[in-house]
PDB file of C-alpha atoms in Angstrom:
ATOM      1  CA  UNK A   1       0.000   0.000   0.000  1.00 73.00           C
ATOM      2  CA  UNK A   2       1.313   3.404  -0.977  1.00 86.00           C
ATOM      3  CA  UNK A   3       1.335   5.992   1.811  1.00 87.00           C
ATOM      4  CA  UNK A   4      -0.508   9.209   0.951  1.00 86.00           C
ATOM      5  CA  UNK A   5      -0.461  12.203   3.309  1.00 93.00           C
ATOM      6  CA  UNK A   6      -3.689  13.746   4.587  1.00 94.00           C
ATOM      7  CA  UNK A   7      -2.078  17.174   4.793  1.00 94.00           C
ATOM      8  CA  UNK A   8       1.008  18.930   3.446  1.00 93.00           C
ATOM      9  CA  UNK A   9       2.091  22.184   5.114  1.00 92.00           C
ATOM     10  CA  UNK A  10       4.392  24.551   3.223  1.00 90.00           C
ATOM     11  CA  UNK A  11       6.211  27.483   4.806  1.00 86.00           C
ATOM     12  CA  UNK A  12       6.048  29.175   2.388  1.00 83.00           C
ATOM     13  CA  UNK A  13       5.794  28.873  -1.403  1.00 87.00           C
ATOM     14  CA  UNK A  14       6.939  32.368  -2.365  1.00 85.00           C
ATOM     15  CA  UNK A  15      10.460  31.863  -0.974  1.00 86.00           C
ATOM     16  CA  UNK A  16      11.079  28.371  -2.321  1.00 86.00           C
ATOM     17  CA  UNK A  17      13.812  28.037  -4.948  1.00 87.00           C
ATOM     18  CA  UNK A  18      13.150  30.370  -7.867  1.00 87.00           C
ATOM     19  CA  UNK A  19      12.820  28.602 -11.226  1.00 88.00           C
ATOM     20  CA  UNK A  20      11.621  31.464 -13.429  1.00 87.00           C
ATOM     21  CA  UNK A  21      13.575  34.746 -13.648  1.00 88.00           C
ATOM     22  CA  UNK A  22      10.277  36.684 -13.761  1.00 88.00           C
ATOM     23  CA  UNK A  23       9.271  36.656 -10.072  1.00 85.00           C
ATOM     24  CA  UNK A  24       5.508  36.985 -10.598  1.00 86.00           C
ATOM     25  CA  UNK A  25       5.456  34.110 -13.084  1.00 88.00           C
ATOM     26  CA  UNK A  26       7.586  32.082 -10.681  1.00 89.00           C
ATOM     27  CA  UNK A  27       5.197  32.723  -7.772  1.00 88.00           C
ATOM     28  CA  UNK A  28       2.209  31.883  -9.974  1.00 89.00           C
ATOM     29  CA  UNK A  29       3.815  28.577 -11.034  1.00 91.00           C
ATOM     30  CA  UNK A  30       4.577  27.603  -7.434  1.00 91.00           C
ATOM     31  CA  UNK A  31       0.985  28.184  -6.350  1.00 90.00           C
ATOM     32  CA  UNK A  32      -0.321  26.388  -9.427  1.00 93.00           C
ATOM     33  CA  UNK A  33       1.916  23.384  -8.659  1.00 92.00           C
ATOM     34  CA  UNK A  34       0.752  23.284  -5.025  1.00 93.00           C
ATOM     35  CA  UNK A  35      -2.851  23.195  -6.222  1.00 93.00           C
ATOM     36  CA  UNK A  36      -1.968  20.439  -8.673  1.00 94.00           C
ATOM     37  CA  UNK A  37      -0.264  18.460  -5.869  1.00 93.00           C
ATOM     38  CA  UNK A  38      -3.403  18.699  -3.720  1.00 93.00           C
ATOM     39  CA  UNK A  39      -5.476  17.323  -6.577  1.00 92.00           C
ATOM     40  CA  UNK A  40      -3.060  14.521  -7.449  1.00 93.00           C
ATOM     41  CA  UNK A  41      -2.693  13.325  -3.855  1.00 93.00           C
ATOM     42  CA  UNK A  42      -6.254  14.174  -2.830  1.00 93.00           C
ATOM     43  CA  UNK A  43      -4.991  15.876   0.322  1.00 93.00           C
ATOM     44  CA  UNK A  44      -5.094  19.252   2.011  1.00 93.00           C
ATOM     45  CA  UNK A  45      -2.211  21.542   1.104  1.00 93.00           C
ATOM     46  CA  UNK A  46      -1.698  24.480   3.480  1.00 91.00           C
ATOM     47  CA  UNK A  47       0.613  27.352   2.714  1.00 90.00           C
ATOM     48  CA  UNK A  48       1.523  30.352   4.810  1.00 87.00           C
ATOM     49  CA  UNK A  49       1.611  33.693   3.029  1.00 86.00           C
ATOM     50  CA  UNK A  50       2.462  37.223   4.065  1.00 85.00           C
ATOM     51  CA  UNK A  51       0.366  40.337   3.684  1.00 85.00           C
ATOM     52  CA  UNK A  52       1.555  43.185   1.520  1.00 85.00           C
ATOM     53  CA  UNK A  53       2.906  46.379   3.100  1.00 85.00           C
ATOM     54  CA  UNK A  54      -0.530  48.055   3.174  1.00 86.00           C
ATOM     55  CA  UNK A  55      -2.144  45.011   4.798  1.00 85.00           C
ATOM     56  CA  UNK A  56       0.335  44.950   7.675  1.00 85.00           C
ATOM     57  CA  UNK A  57      -1.193  48.122   9.116  1.00 86.00           C
ATOM     58  CA  UNK A  58      -4.855  47.137   8.626  1.00 89.00           C
ATOM     59  CA  UNK A  59      -7.077  46.008  11.484  1.00 89.00           C
ATOM     60  CA  UNK A  60      -8.245  43.056   9.347  1.00 89.00           C
ATOM     61  CA  UNK A  61      -6.786  41.816   6.100  1.00 89.00           C
ATOM     62  CA  UNK A  62      -8.892  41.962   2.948  1.00 88.00           C
ATOM     63  CA  UNK A  63      -8.632  40.515  -0.554  1.00 85.00           C
ATOM     64  CA  UNK A  64      -6.245  43.296  -1.612  1.00 85.00           C
ATOM     65  CA  UNK A  65      -3.728  42.320   1.101  1.00 85.00           C
ATOM     66  CA  UNK A  66      -2.137  39.515  -0.943  1.00 79.00           C
ATOM     67  CA  UNK A  67       1.615  39.863  -1.279  1.00 77.00           C
ATOM     68  CA  UNK A  68       3.459  39.800  -4.609  1.00 73.00           C
ATOM     69  CA  UNK A  69       0.851  38.501  -7.077  1.00 73.00           C
ATOM     70  CA  UNK A  70      -2.937  38.501  -7.107  1.00 76.00           C
ATOM     71  CA  UNK A  71      -2.822  35.446  -9.409  1.00 81.00           C
ATOM     72  CA  UNK A  72      -2.300  33.267  -6.318  1.00 84.00           C
ATOM     73  CA  UNK A  73      -6.034  33.321  -5.646  1.00 82.00           C
ATOM     74  CA  UNK A  74      -6.681  31.641  -8.994  1.00 86.00           C
ATOM     75  CA  UNK A  75      -5.171  28.445  -7.591  1.00 88.00           C
ATOM     76  CA  UNK A  76      -6.873  28.423  -4.181  1.00 88.00           C
ATOM     77  CA  UNK A  77     -10.018  26.837  -2.849  1.00 90.00           C
ATOM     78  CA  UNK A  78      -9.959  28.912   0.342  1.00 91.00           C
ATOM     79  CA  UNK A  79      -7.875  31.837   1.636  1.00 90.00           C
ATOM     80  CA  UNK A  80      -8.190  32.720   5.304  1.00 91.00           C
ATOM     81  CA  UNK A  81      -6.484  35.494   7.217  1.00 91.00           C
ATOM     82  CA  UNK A  82      -5.227  35.540  10.784  1.00 91.00           C
ATOM     83  CA  UNK A  83      -5.563  39.040  12.255  1.00 92.00           C
ATOM     84  CA  UNK A  84      -4.264  40.324  15.574  1.00 92.00           C
ATOM     85  CA  UNK A  85      -3.597  43.715  17.113  1.00 91.00           C
ATOM     86  CA  UNK A  86      -0.961  44.212  19.813  1.00 91.00           C
ATOM     87  CA  UNK A  87      -3.797  44.574  22.340  1.00 91.00           C
ATOM     88  CA  UNK A  88      -5.335  41.258  21.238  1.00 90.00           C
ATOM     89  CA  UNK A  89      -1.930  39.579  21.411  1.00 91.00           C
ATOM     90  CA  UNK A  90      -1.612  40.641  25.066  1.00 90.00           C
ATOM     91  CA  UNK A  91      -4.890  38.778  25.753  1.00 88.00           C
ATOM     92  CA  UNK A  92      -4.098  35.688  23.620  1.00 90.00           C
ATOM     93  CA  UNK A  93      -6.825  36.601  21.141  1.00 90.00           C
ATOM     94  CA  UNK A  94      -6.766  36.524  17.337  1.00 91.00           C
ATOM     95  CA  UNK A  95      -9.365  36.931  14.603  1.00 91.00           C
ATOM     96  CA  UNK A  96      -9.902  34.749  11.530  1.00 92.00           C
ATOM     97  CA  UNK A  97     -11.734  35.826   8.390  1.00 92.00           C
ATOM     98  CA  UNK A  98     -12.294  34.285   4.977  1.00 92.00           C
ATOM     99  CA  UNK A  99     -10.836  36.267   2.066  1.00 90.00           C
ATOM    100  CA  UNK A 100     -11.715  33.816  -0.693  1.00 90.00           C
ATOM    101  CA  UNK A 101     -13.807  30.674  -1.018  1.00 91.00           C
ATOM    102  CA  UNK A 102     -14.275  28.907  -4.321  1.00 90.00           C
ATOM    103  CA  UNK A 103     -17.208  26.709  -3.273  1.00 91.00           C
ATOM    104  CA  UNK A 104     -19.492  28.898  -1.150  1.00 91.00           C
ATOM    105  CA  UNK A 105     -20.429  32.488  -0.475  1.00 91.00           C
ATOM    106  CA  UNK A 106     -18.575  34.415   2.217  1.00 90.00           C
ATOM    107  CA  UNK A 107     -18.260  37.886   3.675  1.00 88.00           C
ATOM    108  CA  UNK A 108     -14.721  38.953   4.488  1.00 87.00           C
ATOM    109  CA  UNK A 109     -16.024  41.350   7.160  1.00 86.00           C
ATOM    110  CA  UNK A 110     -17.397  38.431   9.203  1.00 87.00           C
ATOM    111  CA  UNK A 111     -14.773  37.176  11.600  1.00 89.00           C
ATOM    112  CA  UNK A 112     -14.330  34.439  14.151  1.00 89.00           C
ATOM    113  CA  UNK A 113     -12.449  35.422  17.268  1.00 88.00           C
ATOM    114  CA  UNK A 114     -10.265  32.749  18.827  1.00 89.00           C
ATOM    115  CA  UNK A 115      -8.484  32.432  22.135  1.00 88.00           C
ATOM    116  CA  UNK A 116      -5.115  30.762  22.118  1.00 87.00           C
ATOM    117  CA  UNK A 117      -2.164  29.723  24.270  1.00 87.00           C
ATOM    118  CA  UNK A 118       0.740  29.481  21.858  1.00 86.00           C
ATOM    119  CA  UNK A 119       3.278  28.968  24.642  1.00 87.00           C
ATOM    120  CA  UNK A 120       1.700  25.538  25.276  1.00 88.00           C
ATOM    121  CA  UNK A 121       1.032  24.820  21.572  1.00 83.00           C
ATOM    122  CA  UNK A 122      -2.710  25.488  21.745  1.00 84.00           C
ATOM    123  CA  UNK A 123      -3.507  27.614  18.679  1.00 83.00           C
ATOM    124  CA  UNK A 124      -7.274  27.505  19.272  1.00 81.00           C
ATOM    125  CA  UNK A 125      -8.903  27.059  22.676  1.00 80.00           C
ATOM    126  CA  UNK A 126     -12.283  28.643  22.084  1.00 79.00           C
ATOM    127  CA  UNK A 127     -14.011  30.658  19.397  1.00 80.00           C
ATOM    128  CA  UNK A 128     -17.083  32.718  18.651  1.00 79.00           C
ATOM    129  CA  UNK A 129     -18.344  34.457  15.533  1.00 79.00           C
ATOM    130  CA  UNK A 130     -18.346  38.248  15.517  1.00 74.00           C
ATOM    131  CA  UNK A 131     -19.680  40.780  13.060  1.00 61.00           C
ATOM    132  CA  UNK A 132     -18.330  44.164  12.109  1.00 57.00           C
ATOM    133  CA  UNK A 133     -21.018  46.042  14.046  1.00 52.00           C
ATOM    134  CA  UNK A 134     -20.244  44.063  17.239  1.00 48.00           C
ATOM    135  CA  UNK A 135     -16.474  44.625  17.418  1.00 50.00           C
ATOM    136  CA  UNK A 136     -16.705  46.616  20.631  1.00 44.00           C
ATOM    137  CA  UNK A 137     -18.494  43.737  22.412  1.00 45.00           C
ATOM    138  CA  UNK A 138     -16.415  40.827  21.116  1.00 47.00           C
ATOM    139  CA  UNK A 139     -14.120  40.472  24.127  1.00 46.00           C
ATOM    140  CA  UNK A 140     -17.061  39.878  26.441  1.00 44.00           C
ATOM    141  CA  UNK A 141     -18.541  36.987  24.460  1.00 47.00           C
ATOM    142  CA  UNK A 142     -15.620  34.651  25.077  1.00 48.00           C
ATOM    143  CA  UNK A 143     -15.241  32.069  27.767  1.00 47.00           C
ATOM    144  CA  UNK A 144     -13.316  34.219  30.250  1.00 48.00           C
ATOM    145  CA  UNK A 145     -11.213  31.404  31.703  1.00 48.00           C
ATOM    146  CA  UNK A 146      -9.060  31.425  28.555  1.00 48.00           C
ATOM    147  CA  UNK A 147      -8.236  35.133  28.635  1.00 49.00           C
ATOM    148  CA  UNK A 148      -4.887  36.230  30.001  1.00 45.00           C
ATOM    149  CA  UNK A 149      -4.879  38.587  32.950  1.00 40.00           C
TER     150      UNK A 149
END
């Protein structure tokens, strides 16, 4: 029996060995090949990506926050963003939003807030969905035992 992985995690495609002298074409090919690999092996392929310079100062990333080449999205099924302010980091809180989904509708302004304890390798302890108009109340909807003091 041939072993097939359930998941492949890449960190990250954009900085892997360059094969094409034109950087945008090279990045596009890498993302296209990762998508092809997922299809051939029928497994989940995860890749980390960085936000562009403008996105690094935003409260929440949006579809224009993609670094280097917008063609990356043409090879994705789903793009999610992890968002966190310095204040949220102090309380072990982060926000997740969907920036692209090939198979269902989504609203990038809808976020899920998560509590985490990275120092003990717990990236998600609890979560709740928040909406843009409820940002000011989001910290009070969490299970308080997970919040740092």
